[in-house]
Amino acid sequence: FPKSNPMLIGDGIEGLTRVNHLFDVIDQSDCFIFPDCYWGDLQIHLERLGKKVWGSRNGDQLELYRPESKRYMRKLGIPVGKFETVDGLSNLREYLKGNENIWVKISFSRGDMESFFSKNYKLIEPRLDELEHNLGAKKFVTQFVVERDLPDCVEIGYDGFSIDGQFPQKGFFG
């Protein structure tokens, strides 16, 4: 069930034609751009068809499957902070009641929530109430990744692009 705001992406850009059904125009298109997570399998399929594809392919799995990614990084010898998984929102509430300065993250269904910081339960309770409402029945089975804050460290996130190993001269960091 589409929402109207995301359906406006691309409207008003001169020279850009927005289509609602990819396969109606797949044979007429020579380049496919995937600027975010998901659709790795489609990117690989398009590439096999000889299409030019700009996207992460299945590299997005590092972002979408957080616990597995962390275990894989450890296996490769990359330092990874301590983390736990908590199943269900009621268990998350109990965990946050007993733990302060926690980062809460989610895997795969990234539209359900953004990562957030819980200084303490009292401050985060309204956000958890909203999350409970938004998750609906899924609140019982959603898996959360919880990590202690590392106050003497900085996590840098780069949302940008690279083409054949080359990066733009300017970018955004958070």
PDB file of C-alpha atoms in Angstrom:
ATOM      1  CA  PHE A   1       0.000   0.000   0.000  1.00  0.00           C
ATOM      2  CA  PRO A   2       1.954   3.006  -1.245  1.00  0.00           C
ATOM      3  CA  LYS A   3       2.094   6.289   0.619  1.00  0.00           C
ATOM      4  CA  SER A   4       1.814   9.514  -1.334  1.00  0.00           C
ATOM      5  CA  ASN A   5       4.997  11.319  -0.231  1.00  0.00           C
ATOM      6  CA  PRO A   6       7.452   8.610  -1.355  1.00  0.00           C
ATOM      7  CA  MET A   7       5.573   8.444  -4.646  1.00  0.00           C
ATOM      8  CA  LEU A   8       6.550  12.060  -5.343  1.00  0.00           C
ATOM      9  CA  ILE A   9      10.270  11.309  -5.480  1.00  0.00           C
ATOM     10  CA  GLY A  10      11.579  12.507  -8.824  1.00  0.00           C
ATOM     11  CA  ASP A  11       8.563  14.647  -9.703  1.00  0.00           C
ATOM     12  CA  GLY A  12       9.488  17.983 -11.214  1.00  0.00           C
ATOM     13  CA  ILE A  13      13.032  17.038 -12.231  1.00  0.00           C
ATOM     14  CA  GLU A  14      13.538  18.041 -15.845  1.00  0.00           C
ATOM     15  CA  GLY A  15      14.497  15.137 -18.093  1.00  0.00           C
ATOM     16  CA  LEU A  16      13.350  12.525 -15.598  1.00  0.00           C
ATOM     17  CA  THR A  17      10.370  10.313 -16.283  1.00  0.00           C
ATOM     18  CA  ARG A  18       8.944   8.579 -13.260  1.00  0.00           C
ATOM     19  CA  VAL A  19       7.298   5.200 -13.846  1.00  0.00           C
ATOM     20  CA  ASN A  20       5.190   3.099 -11.519  1.00  0.00           C
ATOM     21  CA  HIS A  21       6.046  -0.315 -12.954  1.00  0.00           C
ATOM     22  CA  LEU A  22       9.686  -1.227 -13.568  1.00  0.00           C
ATOM     23  CA  PHE A  23       9.037  -4.092 -15.948  1.00  0.00           C
ATOM     24  CA  ASP A  24       6.971  -1.891 -18.268  1.00  0.00           C
ATOM     25  CA  VAL A  25      10.159  -0.015 -19.186  1.00  0.00           C
ATOM     26  CA  ILE A  26      12.967  -2.441 -18.382  1.00  0.00           C
ATOM     27  CA  ASP A  27      13.839  -3.032 -22.048  1.00  0.00           C
ATOM     28  CA  GLN A  28      13.941   0.718 -22.765  1.00  0.00           C
ATOM     29  CA  SER A  29      16.216   1.559 -19.830  1.00  0.00           C
ATOM     30  CA  ASP A  30      20.001   1.409 -19.980  1.00  0.00           C
ATOM     31  CA  CYS A  31      20.964   2.298 -16.393  1.00  0.00           C
ATOM     32  CA  PHE A  32      19.358   1.439 -13.053  1.00  0.00           C
ATOM     33  CA  ILE A  33      20.207   3.345  -9.868  1.00  0.00           C
ATOM     34  CA  PHE A  34      19.655   1.963  -6.368  1.00  0.00           C
ATOM     35  CA  PRO A  35      20.820   4.629  -3.891  1.00  0.00           C
ATOM     36  CA  ASP A  36      19.859   2.771  -0.701  1.00  0.00           C
ATOM     37  CA  CYS A  37      19.415  -0.680   0.831  1.00  0.00           C
ATOM     38  CA  TYR A  38      17.311  -3.503  -0.541  1.00  0.00           C
ATOM     39  CA  TRP A  39      16.843  -4.909  -4.031  1.00  0.00           C
ATOM     40  CA  GLY A  40      20.273  -6.567  -4.216  1.00  0.00           C
ATOM     41  CA  ASP A  41      18.792  -9.577  -6.001  1.00  0.00           C
ATOM     42  CA  LEU A  42      17.122  -7.343  -8.606  1.00  0.00           C
ATOM     43  CA  GLN A  43      20.399  -5.502  -9.160  1.00  0.00           C
ATOM     44  CA  ILE A  44      22.203  -8.774  -9.810  1.00  0.00           C
ATOM     45  CA  HIS A  45      19.420  -9.909 -12.162  1.00  0.00           C
ATOM     46  CA  LEU A  46      19.574  -6.654 -14.131  1.00  0.00           C
ATOM     47  CA  GLU A  47      23.340  -6.949 -14.354  1.00  0.00           C
ATOM     48  CA  ARG A  48      22.969 -10.487 -15.746  1.00  0.00           C
ATOM     49  CA  LEU A  49      20.648  -9.052 -18.389  1.00  0.00           C
ATOM     50  CA  GLY A  50      23.515  -6.781 -19.460  1.00  0.00           C
ATOM     51  CA  LYS A  51      22.100  -3.642 -17.862  1.00  0.00           C
ATOM     52  CA  LYS A  52      24.269  -1.024 -16.180  1.00  0.00           C
ATOM     53  CA  VAL A  53      23.546  -1.028 -12.462  1.00  0.00           C
ATOM     54  CA  TRP A  54      24.644   1.471  -9.840  1.00  0.00           C
ATOM     55  CA  GLY A  55      23.996   0.069  -6.391  1.00  0.00           C
ATOM     56  CA  SER A  56      25.336  -2.042  -3.564  1.00  0.00           C
ATOM     57  CA  ARG A  57      24.076  -5.403  -4.890  1.00  0.00           C
ATOM     58  CA  ASN A  58      24.009  -7.688  -1.845  1.00  0.00           C
ATOM     59  CA  GLY A  59      26.429  -5.498   0.114  1.00  0.00           C
ATOM     60  CA  ASP A  60      23.329  -4.103   1.791  1.00  0.00           C
ATOM     61  CA  GLN A  61      23.127  -7.292   3.838  1.00  0.00           C
ATOM     62  CA  LEU A  62      25.811  -5.870   6.148  1.00  0.00           C
ATOM     63  CA  GLU A  63      23.297  -3.186   7.102  1.00  0.00           C
ATOM     64  CA  LEU A  64      20.144  -5.265   6.992  1.00  0.00           C
ATOM     65  CA  TYR A  65      21.268  -8.251   9.061  1.00  0.00           C
ATOM     66  CA  ARG A  66      23.003  -6.580  11.996  1.00  0.00           C
ATOM     67  CA  PRO A  67      23.709  -9.498  14.375  1.00  0.00           C
ATOM     68  CA  GLU A  68      24.970 -11.692  11.554  1.00  0.00           C
ATOM     69  CA  SER A  69      27.119  -8.830  10.221  1.00  0.00           C
ATOM     70  CA  LYS A  70      28.681  -8.256  13.627  1.00  0.00           C
ATOM     71  CA  ARG A  71      29.486 -11.961  13.998  1.00  0.00           C
ATOM     72  CA  TYR A  72      30.965 -11.998  10.481  1.00  0.00           C
ATOM     73  CA  MET A  73      33.113  -8.942  11.223  1.00  0.00           C
ATOM     74  CA  ARG A  74      34.391 -10.587  14.403  1.00  0.00           C
ATOM     75  CA  LYS A  75      35.263 -13.704  12.388  1.00  0.00           C
ATOM     76  CA  LEU A  76      37.287 -11.477  10.053  1.00  0.00           C
ATOM     77  CA  GLY A  77      39.101  -9.937  13.016  1.00  0.00           C
ATOM     78  CA  ILE A  78      37.367  -6.556  12.806  1.00  0.00           C
ATOM     79  CA  PRO A  79      36.747  -5.071  16.280  1.00  0.00           C
ATOM     80  CA  VAL A  80      33.055  -5.100  17.201  1.00  0.00           C
ATOM     81  CA  GLY A  81      31.520  -3.701  20.367  1.00  0.00           C
ATOM     82  CA  LYS A  82      29.469  -5.884  22.689  1.00  0.00           C
ATOM     83  CA  PHE A  83      25.863  -6.305  21.673  1.00  0.00           C
ATOM     84  CA  GLU A  84      22.846  -8.400  22.538  1.00  0.00           C
ATOM     85  CA  THR A  85      19.603  -9.229  20.806  1.00  0.00           C
ATOM     86  CA  VAL A  86      16.274  -8.760  22.541  1.00  0.00           C
ATOM     87  CA  ASP A  87      13.130 -10.368  21.143  1.00  0.00           C
ATOM     88  CA  GLY A  88       9.855  -8.473  21.491  1.00  0.00           C
ATOM     89  CA  LEU A  89       9.061  -4.978  22.667  1.00  0.00           C
ATOM     90  CA  SER A  90       8.027  -6.016  26.183  1.00  0.00           C
ATOM     91  CA  ASN A  91      11.456  -7.623  26.668  1.00  0.00           C
ATOM     92  CA  LEU A  92      13.087  -4.491  25.261  1.00  0.00           C
ATOM     93  CA  ARG A  93      11.201  -2.385  27.808  1.00  0.00           C
ATOM     94  CA  GLU A  94      12.433  -4.600  30.650  1.00  0.00           C
ATOM     95  CA  TYR A  95      15.991  -4.488  29.313  1.00  0.00           C
ATOM     96  CA  LEU A  96      15.949  -0.684  29.100  1.00  0.00           C
ATOM     97  CA  LYS A  97      14.484  -0.373  32.603  1.00  0.00           C
ATOM     98  CA  GLY A  98      17.579  -2.139  33.921  1.00  0.00           C
ATOM     99  CA  ASN A  99      20.177  -0.573  31.613  1.00  0.00           C
ATOM    100  CA  GLU A 100      21.117   3.032  30.850  1.00  0.00           C
ATOM    101  CA  ASN A 101      22.992   4.562  27.922  1.00  0.00           C
ATOM    102  CA  ILE A 102      21.924   1.970  25.359  1.00  0.00           C
ATOM    103  CA  TRP A 103      21.699   2.192  21.582  1.00  0.00           C
ATOM    104  CA  VAL A 104      18.696   0.342  20.129  1.00  0.00           C
ATOM    105  CA  LYS A 105      18.785  -0.813  16.533  1.00  0.00           C
ATOM    106  CA  ILE A 106      16.679  -2.983  14.278  1.00  0.00           C
ATOM    107  CA  SER A 107      17.515  -5.247  11.360  1.00  0.00           C
ATOM    108  CA  PHE A 108      15.934  -5.621   7.942  1.00  0.00           C
ATOM    109  CA  SER A 109      12.626  -3.726   8.295  1.00  0.00           C
ATOM    110  CA  ARG A 110      14.384  -0.369   8.483  1.00  0.00           C
ATOM    111  CA  GLY A 111      11.153   1.529   7.847  1.00  0.00           C
ATOM    112  CA  ASP A 112       9.825   0.435  11.236  1.00  0.00           C
ATOM    113  CA  MET A 113      12.262   2.638  13.150  1.00  0.00           C
ATOM    114  CA  GLU A 114      15.580   4.422  13.102  1.00  0.00           C
ATOM    115  CA  SER A 115      18.269   3.555  15.616  1.00  0.00           C
ATOM    116  CA  PHE A 116      17.857   5.507  18.848  1.00  0.00           C
ATOM    117  CA  PHE A 117      19.680   6.191  22.087  1.00  0.00           C
ATOM    118  CA  SER A 118      18.127   5.412  25.467  1.00  0.00           C
ATOM    119  CA  LYS A 119      19.751   7.449  28.225  1.00  0.00           C
ATOM    120  CA  ASN A 120      17.258   5.912  30.637  1.00  0.00           C
ATOM    121  CA  TYR A 121      13.849   4.255  30.490  1.00  0.00           C
ATOM    122  CA  LYS A 122      11.839   7.228  31.755  1.00  0.00           C
ATOM    123  CA  LEU A 123      13.117   9.451  28.932  1.00  0.00           C
ATOM    124  CA  ILE A 124      12.590   6.843  26.194  1.00  0.00           C
ATOM    125  CA  GLU A 125       9.223   5.448  27.348  1.00  0.00           C
ATOM    126  CA  PRO A 126       7.112   7.741  25.084  1.00  0.00           C
ATOM    127  CA  ARG A 127       9.139   6.661  22.058  1.00  0.00           C
ATOM    128  CA  LEU A 128       8.632   3.014  22.997  1.00  0.00           C
ATOM    129  CA  ASP A 129       4.876   3.659  23.318  1.00  0.00           C
ATOM    130  CA  GLU A 130       4.841   5.097  19.799  1.00  0.00           C
ATOM    131  CA  LEU A 131       6.918   2.191  18.511  1.00  0.00           C
ATOM    132  CA  GLU A 132       4.523  -0.277  20.137  1.00  0.00           C
ATOM    133  CA  HIS A 133       1.591   1.371  18.362  1.00  0.00           C
ATOM    134  CA  ASN A 134       3.391   1.410  15.008  1.00  0.00           C
ATOM    135  CA  LEU A 135       4.580  -2.199  15.212  1.00  0.00           C
ATOM    136  CA  GLY A 136       1.134  -3.547  16.081  1.00  0.00           C
ATOM    137  CA  ALA A 137       1.173  -7.342  16.396  1.00  0.00           C
ATOM    138  CA  LYS A 138       4.791  -7.408  15.237  1.00  0.00           C
ATOM    139  CA  LYS A 139       5.750  -5.954  18.637  1.00  0.00           C
ATOM    140  CA  PHE A 140       5.783  -9.509  19.999  1.00  0.00           C
ATOM    141  CA  VAL A 141       8.337 -10.859  17.521  1.00  0.00           C
ATOM    142  CA  THR A 142      10.517  -7.912  16.491  1.00  0.00           C
ATOM    143  CA  GLN A 143      14.178  -8.491  17.298  1.00  0.00           C
ATOM    144  CA  PHE A 144      16.148  -5.527  18.577  1.00  0.00           C
ATOM    145  CA  VAL A 145      19.917  -5.155  18.753  1.00  0.00           C
ATOM    146  CA  VAL A 146      21.077  -3.369  21.898  1.00  0.00           C
ATOM    147  CA  GLU A 147      24.550  -1.959  22.420  1.00  0.00           C
ATOM    148  CA  ARG A 148      26.117  -0.079  25.298  1.00  0.00           C
ATOM    149  CA  ASP A 149      27.171   3.460  24.514  1.00  0.00           C
ATOM    150  CA  LEU A 150      30.889   3.845  23.966  1.00  0.00           C
ATOM    151  CA  PRO A 151      31.399   7.420  25.213  1.00  0.00           C
ATOM    152  CA  ASP A 152      35.088   7.612  24.267  1.00  0.00           C
ATOM    153  CA  CYS A 153      34.452   6.534  20.662  1.00  0.00           C
ATOM    154  CA  VAL A 154      32.943   8.073  17.581  1.00  0.00           C
ATOM    155  CA  GLU A 155      30.954   6.095  15.040  1.00  0.00           C
ATOM    156  CA  ILE A 156      31.152   7.738  11.663  1.00  0.00           C
ATOM    157  CA  GLY A 157      28.451   7.084   9.103  1.00  0.00           C
ATOM    158  CA  TYR A 158      28.927   7.922   5.450  1.00  0.00           C
ATOM    159  CA  ASP A 159      25.923   7.995   3.161  1.00  0.00           C
ATOM    160  CA  GLY A 160      27.506   8.549  -0.169  1.00  0.00           C
ATOM    161  CA  PHE A 161      28.665   6.813  -3.255  1.00  0.00           C
ATOM    162  CA  SER A 162      31.680   5.461  -5.024  1.00  0.00           C
ATOM    163  CA  ILE A 163      31.976   4.606  -8.685  1.00  0.00           C
ATOM    164  CA  ASP A 164      34.808   2.237  -9.570  1.00  0.00           C
ATOM    165  CA  GLY A 165      36.583   3.143  -6.318  1.00  0.00           C
ATOM    166  CA  GLN A 166      36.364   6.898  -6.881  1.00  0.00           C
ATOM    167  CA  PHE A 167      34.556   9.118  -4.382  1.00  0.00           C
ATOM    168  CA  PRO A 168      33.146  12.623  -4.952  1.00  0.00           C
ATOM    169  CA  GLN A 169      35.213  15.586  -3.776  1.00  0.00           C
ATOM    170  CA  LYS A 170      32.465  16.584  -1.333  1.00  0.00           C
ATOM    171  CA  GLY A 171      30.275  14.342   0.815  1.00  0.00           C
ATOM    172  CA  PHE A 172      28.109  14.158   3.919  1.00  0.00           C
ATOM    173  CA  PHE A 173      29.071  12.553   7.210  1.00  0.00           C
ATOM    174  CA  GLY A 174      27.028  12.012  10.376  1.00  0.00           C
TER     175      GLY A 174
END
